[in-house]
Amino acid sequence: MKHRRLLTVTALAGAALLAVPQAAHAHGHGTGLPRLSLVDTISIPAGTTQLGTPFGGLSGIDYDARTGAFTAISDDRSALAPARWYTVRLPLDRTGFSAKAPQVTDVTTVLDTDGAPFANGTVDPESVRLAGRDRLLWTSEGAASTGLAPMIREASADGSFRRDYRLPAAYLPATGRGVRNNLAFESLTLSADGRSIVVATEAALAQDGPIASLTAGTGARVLVLDRSSGRTRAEYVYRTDPITAAPTDPANPYADRGLTELLALNDTDFLAVERSFAGGVGFTIQVFWTTTRGATNAAGRDALTGRERVMPKRLLLDLNATGTQVDNVEGITWGPRLPNGDRSLVLVADDNFNSFTQFHLLRFRDR
C-alpha cells in the first residue's frame, strides 16, 4: 500500500512539558502491560503546501528529547518534490493540542550516495529514527515490482548519505522471493541501548507465506542488525491479525493489513502499529505490545518453516474505538512528558496526498 514520507517536528515545550526518556519498560504479562489512551488529534487536509512542497505522505516520526524536536519522513518518491523530511512544531498545552495545525519550520532534502536528490521513482522513504547527534537512520521500501531493493541507510542531519546497511539475501526482491512490492521496511526502531537496528517488513516475504486475508494474518519478518558492524543479530516473526473487514465498495474492492511501525520499549519489548484497510470501510489502526521473549530466532533462514514461535503480542489500543477520525497511521514515537508526569506518544498518519495528515497525542502509562 502507498502510505509514506520524511519529516522533522519540533514540540512547543511549555514549562510543564518535560523530556521523555528514549525507552520505557513494559512487562509482558497481566496488569504489567502498559496502558495507552488518546489525548488529542490534529488533522491537516491534503493539498496543504509548506515551504514550497506538498505537505503530506508522512510515514515515520521520531522525537529528540534534547531539542524538543520530532523528525518525520515523507514517502513522496521524489514525484511531487524531492524526497524530504520536515521540521515542525506541535502546539502543545496542558490539555493537548492548543491549535489546529502544526508550525512547519524547515524542510530537508534527502540525498543519494552521489550527493544529489533522488530521482523520481528511485526511493520510497518509510521510517526514520534519530541515531545520535547529526545522525539519523531511515528506510526505503524500494520497488520490488521493478527489482529495486529496499534500503536501510544512515544520513547526516543535512540529508547527506553516510552509509548503507547490507541486507540478508532473503529480503532481496526476485521472482517468488524477497520483499513484496510496497510491503517492505515500514518499521524501524533502535534498541534501548542504541546498539541494534530493528526493522520489519509490512508483510511476509514471498517465500515465507501469504499476505493477510480476512481469515489469517501475515508473518512479517523482524530483522535485528548490529548498528556498528551491520551484521545480523537475530530474526523473528511477527504475525499480524487478519484484515478487519471486507470491502464494501465495488469500485474499490482492495483490502489489506500489515505491520507499519515498531517502537522499542526495552531490549526485548516493542509497541507495534498494525494498519488494516478495506475499500468502503476505511482504516483500522491498532497498537499492540509485543516481545521477542519466547519467539524463535530464525536468523539466516532463507525461508521460514512455518513452525517458528512468533512474537507474543497483546492489544493495547484500538484507535477506532476512541471516536476520533482515523486515517492511515504509519509512524509512532515518544513525545514530551505530559503535565501530570505521564509519558506521551505521538502517532502520525500518512495522507497519501489525498486525505488527511494527522498527529495523534497518546498518554502512555507503564503500570
Coordinates of C-alpha atoms in Angstrom, one line a residue:
M1 CA 0.0 0.0 0.0
K2 CA 1.1 3.5 -0.7
H3 CA 1.4 5.3 2.7
R4 CA 4.8 7.1 3.4
R5 CA 7.2 10.2 3.5
L6 CA 10.1 12.0 5.7
L7 CA 9.6 14.8 8.4
T8 CA 11.1 16.6 11.5
V9 CA 8.7 18.0 14.1
T10 CA 9.6 20.4 17.0
A11 CA 7.3 20.4 20.0
L12 CA 6.4 23.7 21.6
A13 CA 7.7 22.7 25.0
G14 CA 5.8 24.6 27.7
A15 CA 7.1 24.8 31.2
A16 CA 5.2 21.7 32.2
L17 CA 6.3 19.6 29.2
L18 CA 9.4 17.7 30.1
A19 CA 11.7 15.5 28.1
V20 CA 10.8 11.8 27.7
P21 CA 13.4 9.1 28.1
Q22 CA 14.3 7.3 24.8
A23 CA 13.0 3.9 26.2
A24 CA 10.4 2.8 28.7
H25 CA 9.9 -0.6 30.3
A26 CA 6.9 -2.8 29.6
H27 CA 6.1 -6.1 31.2
G28 CA 4.7 -9.0 29.2
H29 CA 2.0 -10.4 31.4
G30 CA -1.2 -9.4 33.2
T31 CA -1.5 -6.0 34.7
G32 CA 2.1 -5.2 33.9
L33 CA 1.3 -4.2 30.3
P34 CA 1.4 -0.5 29.5
R35 CA -1.9 1.3 29.1
L36 CA -2.5 3.8 26.2
S37 CA -5.2 6.4 25.8
L38 CA -5.9 9.1 23.2
V39 CA -5.4 12.7 24.4
D40 CA -6.0 14.8 21.2
T41 CA -5.7 14.9 17.4
I42 CA -4.7 17.4 14.8
S43 CA -5.9 16.8 11.2
I44 CA -4.4 18.7 8.2
P45 CA -6.2 18.3 4.8
A46 CA -4.4 17.1 1.7
G47 CA -3.3 19.9 -0.6
T48 CA -1.6 21.9 2.2
T49 CA 1.7 23.4 1.0
Q50 CA 4.6 24.1 3.3
L51 CA 7.9 25.7 2.4
G52 CA 7.2 25.2 -1.3
T53 CA 6.5 21.5 -1.0
P54 CA 3.3 19.4 -0.8
F55 CA 3.0 18.7 3.0
G56 CA 1.9 15.1 3.3
G57 CA 2.8 11.4 3.0
L58 CA 4.2 11.5 6.5
S59 CA 5.2 7.9 7.1
G60 CA 7.6 7.9 10.0
I61 CA 8.3 10.2 13.0
D62 CA 10.8 10.4 15.8
Y63 CA 11.4 12.6 18.9
D64 CA 14.6 14.3 20.1
A65 CA 14.2 14.9 23.9
R66 CA 17.3 17.1 23.9
T67 CA 15.8 19.7 21.5
G68 CA 12.1 19.1 21.7
A69 CA 12.1 18.3 18.0
F70 CA 10.4 15.5 16.1
T71 CA 11.8 14.1 12.9
A72 CA 9.2 12.6 10.5
I73 CA 9.6 11.2 7.0
S74 CA 7.5 11.7 3.8
D75 CA 7.0 8.8 1.4
D76 CA 7.0 11.1 -1.7
R77 CA 9.1 9.1 -4.1
S78 CA 10.6 12.3 -5.4
A79 CA 7.5 12.6 -7.6
L80 CA 5.9 15.8 -6.2
A81 CA 9.0 17.2 -4.7
P82 CA 12.4 15.7 -3.8
A83 CA 12.4 13.1 -1.1
R84 CA 12.5 15.0 2.2
W85 CA 11.9 15.5 5.9
Y86 CA 10.4 18.4 7.7
T87 CA 10.9 20.3 11.0
V88 CA 7.6 21.1 12.7
R89 CA 6.3 22.5 15.9
L90 CA 3.4 20.7 17.6
P91 CA 1.2 23.2 19.5
L92 CA 1.0 21.5 22.9
D93 CA -0.5 22.9 26.1
R94 CA -1.8 21.4 29.3
T95 CA -4.8 19.8 27.7
G96 CA -3.5 18.6 24.4
F97 CA -3.0 20.5 21.1
S98 CA -3.6 24.2 21.5
A99 CA -4.0 24.9 17.8
K100 CA -5.5 23.0 14.8
A101 CA -2.2 22.8 12.8
P102 CA 1.5 22.4 13.4
Q103 CA 4.1 25.0 12.6
V104 CA 6.4 23.8 9.8
T105 CA 9.8 25.4 10.3
D106 CA 12.1 23.6 7.9
V107 CA 12.4 21.1 5.1
T108 CA 15.5 18.9 4.3
T109 CA 16.1 17.1 1.1
V110 CA 17.3 13.5 1.4
L111 CA 20.4 12.9 -0.7
D112 CA 21.6 9.8 -2.6
T113 CA 25.1 8.4 -2.5
D114 CA 26.2 10.9 -5.1
G115 CA 25.1 13.9 -3.0
A116 CA 22.2 14.7 -5.3
P117 CA 18.4 14.4 -4.6
F118 CA 16.8 11.1 -5.5
A119 CA 15.4 10.8 -9.0
N120 CA 11.7 10.2 -9.4
G121 CA 10.8 6.6 -8.5
T122 CA 14.2 5.6 -7.1
V123 CA 13.3 5.8 -3.5
D124 CA 10.3 5.2 -1.2
P125 CA 11.1 6.6 2.3
E126 CA 9.0 4.9 5.1
S127 CA 10.5 5.2 8.6
V128 CA 13.1 7.4 10.4
R129 CA 14.9 7.3 13.7
L130 CA 17.4 9.7 15.3
A131 CA 20.7 8.0 15.9
G132 CA 22.8 10.5 17.9
R133 CA 23.9 14.0 17.2
D134 CA 23.8 14.8 13.5
R135 CA 22.8 11.3 12.5
L136 CA 19.6 9.5 11.7
L137 CA 18.6 6.2 10.2
W138 CA 15.9 5.8 7.6
T139 CA 14.4 3.1 5.4
S140 CA 13.2 2.9 1.9
E141 CA 10.7 0.2 0.6
G142 CA 12.3 0.2 -2.8
A143 CA 10.1 -1.1 -5.6
A144 CA 10.1 -4.9 -5.7
S145 CA 8.0 -4.9 -8.9
T146 CA 10.9 -3.4 -10.8
G147 CA 13.7 -5.1 -8.8
L148 CA 14.6 -2.1 -6.7
A149 CA 15.7 -3.4 -3.3
P150 CA 14.7 -1.9 0.0
M151 CA 17.3 0.1 2.0
I152 CA 18.4 0.8 5.5
R153 CA 20.5 4.0 5.5
E154 CA 22.3 6.3 7.8
A155 CA 22.3 10.0 7.0
S156 CA 23.5 13.3 8.4
A157 CA 21.1 15.9 9.6
D158 CA 21.6 17.8 6.4
G159 CA 20.3 14.8 4.5
S160 CA 23.6 13.7 3.1
F161 CA 24.5 10.0 2.8
R162 CA 26.7 8.3 5.4
R163 CA 26.3 4.6 5.0
D164 CA 24.2 1.7 3.8
Y165 CA 23.4 -1.5 5.8
R166 CA 23.7 -4.7 3.8
L167 CA 20.5 -6.8 3.8
P168 CA 20.4 -10.6 4.1
A169 CA 19.8 -12.2 0.7
A170 CA 16.4 -13.5 1.7
Y171 CA 15.0 -9.9 1.6
L172 CA 16.2 -9.0 -1.9
P173 CA 13.3 -8.9 -4.5
A174 CA 13.3 -11.7 -7.1
T175 CA 10.7 -13.9 -8.8
G176 CA 8.9 -15.7 -6.0
R177 CA 11.1 -14.5 -3.2
G178 CA 12.1 -11.4 -1.2
V179 CA 10.1 -8.5 -0.1
R180 CA 6.8 -7.9 -1.9
N181 CA 6.1 -4.7 -3.7
N182 CA 5.1 -1.9 -1.3
L183 CA 5.3 -4.3 1.7
A184 CA 8.9 -4.0 2.7
F185 CA 10.5 -2.0 5.5
E186 CA 7.7 0.1 7.0
S187 CA 9.1 -0.3 10.6
L188 CA 12.4 0.9 12.1
T189 CA 13.5 1.4 15.7
L190 CA 16.7 1.4 17.7
S191 CA 17.2 -0.9 20.7
A192 CA 17.1 0.7 24.1
D193 CA 20.9 0.6 24.3
G194 CA 21.3 2.1 20.8
R195 CA 23.5 -0.8 19.6
S196 CA 20.9 -2.6 17.4
I197 CA 18.8 -1.5 14.5
V198 CA 15.4 -3.3 14.3
V199 CA 13.5 -3.2 11.1
A200 CA 10.4 -5.2 10.0
T201 CA 8.6 -5.9 6.8
E202 CA 5.0 -4.9 6.5
A203 CA 4.0 -8.4 5.4
A204 CA 5.6 -11.9 4.8
L205 CA 8.4 -12.3 2.4
A206 CA 7.2 -14.0 -0.8
Q207 CA 8.9 -17.3 0.2
D208 CA 7.7 -17.2 3.7
G209 CA 3.9 -17.2 3.2
P210 CA 0.9 -15.2 2.1
I211 CA -0.2 -11.7 2.8
A212 CA -3.0 -11.1 5.3
S213 CA -6.6 -12.2 4.5
L214 CA -9.9 -12.0 6.2
T215 CA -9.2 -15.2 8.0
A216 CA -5.5 -15.1 8.7
G217 CA -2.7 -12.6 9.4
T218 CA 0.7 -12.4 7.7
G219 CA 4.1 -13.3 9.2
A220 CA 6.2 -10.2 8.9
R221 CA 10.0 -10.6 9.5
V222 CA 11.7 -8.6 12.2
L223 CA 15.4 -8.1 11.4
V224 CA 17.9 -7.1 14.1
L225 CA 21.2 -5.7 12.9
D226 CA 24.3 -4.7 14.9
R227 CA 24.5 -1.0 14.3
S228 CA 28.3 -0.9 14.2
S229 CA 29.2 -3.9 12.1
G230 CA 25.9 -4.2 10.2
R231 CA 25.8 -8.0 10.9
T232 CA 22.5 -9.8 11.6
R233 CA 22.0 -10.4 15.3
A234 CA 18.5 -12.1 15.1
E235 CA 15.4 -12.5 13.0
Y236 CA 11.9 -13.0 14.4
V237 CA 8.4 -13.5 13.1
Y238 CA 5.6 -11.0 14.0
R239 CA 2.2 -12.2 12.9
T240 CA -0.5 -9.6 12.3
D241 CA -4.2 -10.1 12.9
P242 CA -6.4 -10.8 9.9
I243 CA -7.9 -8.0 7.8
T244 CA -10.5 -6.3 10.0
A245 CA -13.4 -6.0 7.5
A246 CA -14.3 -7.0 3.9
P247 CA -14.5 -4.2 1.3
T248 CA -18.0 -2.8 0.7
D249 CA -17.2 -0.5 -2.2
P250 CA -17.4 -2.3 -5.6
A251 CA -15.3 0.4 -7.2
N252 CA -12.6 -0.2 -4.6
P253 CA -12.5 -3.8 -3.6
Y254 CA -9.0 -3.6 -2.2
A255 CA -8.2 -4.7 1.4
D256 CA -5.1 -5.5 3.3
R257 CA -3.4 -5.5 6.8
G258 CA 0.2 -5.0 7.7
L259 CA 2.8 -4.0 10.4
T260 CA 3.5 -0.3 9.8
E261 CA 5.8 0.6 12.7
L262 CA 7.7 -0.6 15.8
L263 CA 8.9 1.4 18.8
A264 CA 11.4 -0.2 21.3
L265 CA 10.3 -0.1 24.9
N266 CA 13.4 -2.0 26.1
D267 CA 15.8 -4.6 24.6
T268 CA 13.0 -7.2 24.1
D269 CA 9.7 -5.4 24.1
F270 CA 8.1 -3.1 21.5
L271 CA 5.0 -1.2 20.6
A272 CA 3.7 -2.4 17.2
V273 CA 1.3 -0.5 15.0
E274 CA -1.0 -2.6 12.7
R275 CA -3.0 -0.9 9.9
S276 CA -6.0 -2.6 8.2
F277 CA -7.8 -1.1 5.2
A278 CA -10.9 -2.1 3.2
G279 CA -12.5 -0.1 0.4
G280 CA -15.7 1.5 1.5
V281 CA -14.8 0.8 5.2
G282 CA -11.6 2.7 5.7
F283 CA -8.7 2.2 8.1
T284 CA -8.5 0.3 11.3
I285 CA -5.5 1.3 13.5
Q286 CA -4.4 -0.8 16.5
V287 CA -1.4 -0.6 18.7
F288 CA 0.0 -3.8 20.3
W289 CA 2.6 -4.7 22.9
T290 CA 4.9 -7.4 21.6
T291 CA 8.2 -9.1 22.6
T292 CA 11.0 -11.2 21.3
R293 CA 11.0 -13.2 24.5
G294 CA 9.8 -16.7 23.7
A295 CA 10.0 -16.2 20.0
T296 CA 12.2 -18.3 17.7
N297 CA 15.4 -16.7 16.4
A298 CA 15.2 -17.6 12.7
A299 CA 18.4 -15.7 11.7
G300 CA 19.8 -16.9 8.4
R301 CA 16.8 -18.8 7.2
D302 CA 16.2 -18.3 3.6
A303 CA 12.6 -19.3 4.0
L304 CA 10.5 -19.8 7.2
T305 CA 9.4 -23.3 8.0
G306 CA 6.1 -22.3 9.5
R307 CA 7.0 -23.9 12.8
E308 CA 8.6 -20.8 14.3
R309 CA 7.3 -19.5 17.5
V310 CA 6.0 -16.0 16.7
M311 CA 6.4 -12.9 18.9
P312 CA 3.7 -12.8 21.6
K313 CA 1.5 -9.8 21.5
R314 CA -1.4 -8.1 23.3
L315 CA -3.7 -5.3 22.1
L316 CA -3.2 -2.1 23.9
L317 CA -5.2 0.5 21.9
D318 CA -7.9 0.3 19.1
L319 CA -7.8 3.9 17.8
N320 CA -11.1 3.5 16.1
A321 CA -12.8 2.8 19.4
T322 CA -11.8 6.3 20.7
G323 CA -14.3 8.1 18.5
T324 CA -11.7 10.1 16.6
Q325 CA -11.4 10.2 12.8
V326 CA -8.9 7.5 11.8
D327 CA -6.7 7.6 8.8
N328 CA -3.5 5.9 7.6
V329 CA -1.3 5.8 10.7
E330 CA 2.3 4.7 9.8
G331 CA 4.5 6.3 12.5
I332 CA 4.9 6.2 16.3
T333 CA 7.3 7.9 18.6
W334 CA 7.8 9.1 22.1
G335 CA 6.6 12.7 22.8
P336 CA 7.2 15.2 25.6
R337 CA 6.1 14.2 29.1
L338 CA 2.6 15.4 29.9
P339 CA 1.8 17.9 32.7
N340 CA 0.8 15.2 35.1
G341 CA 4.1 13.4 34.6
D342 CA 2.8 10.7 32.2
R343 CA 4.8 9.9 29.1
S344 CA 3.3 10.7 25.8
L345 CA 3.4 9.1 22.4
V346 CA 2.7 10.7 19.0
L347 CA 1.3 8.8 16.0
V348 CA 1.4 10.3 12.5
A349 CA -0.9 9.4 9.7
D350 CA 0.1 9.5 6.0
D351 CA -2.5 11.3 3.9
N352 CA -1.4 9.6 0.6
F353 CA -1.7 13.2 -0.7
N354 CA -5.5 12.7 -1.0
S355 CA -6.8 12.6 2.6
F356 CA -5.6 13.9 6.0
T357 CA -2.3 14.2 7.7
Q358 CA -2.9 13.5 11.3
F359 CA -1.0 13.8 14.6
H360 CA -2.5 11.8 17.5
L361 CA -1.3 12.5 21.0
L362 CA -1.5 9.5 23.3
R363 CA -0.9 9.0 27.0
F364 CA 1.4 6.2 28.0
R365 CA 1.3 4.5 31.4
D366 CA 3.6 1.7 32.1
R367 CA 1.7 0.3 35.1

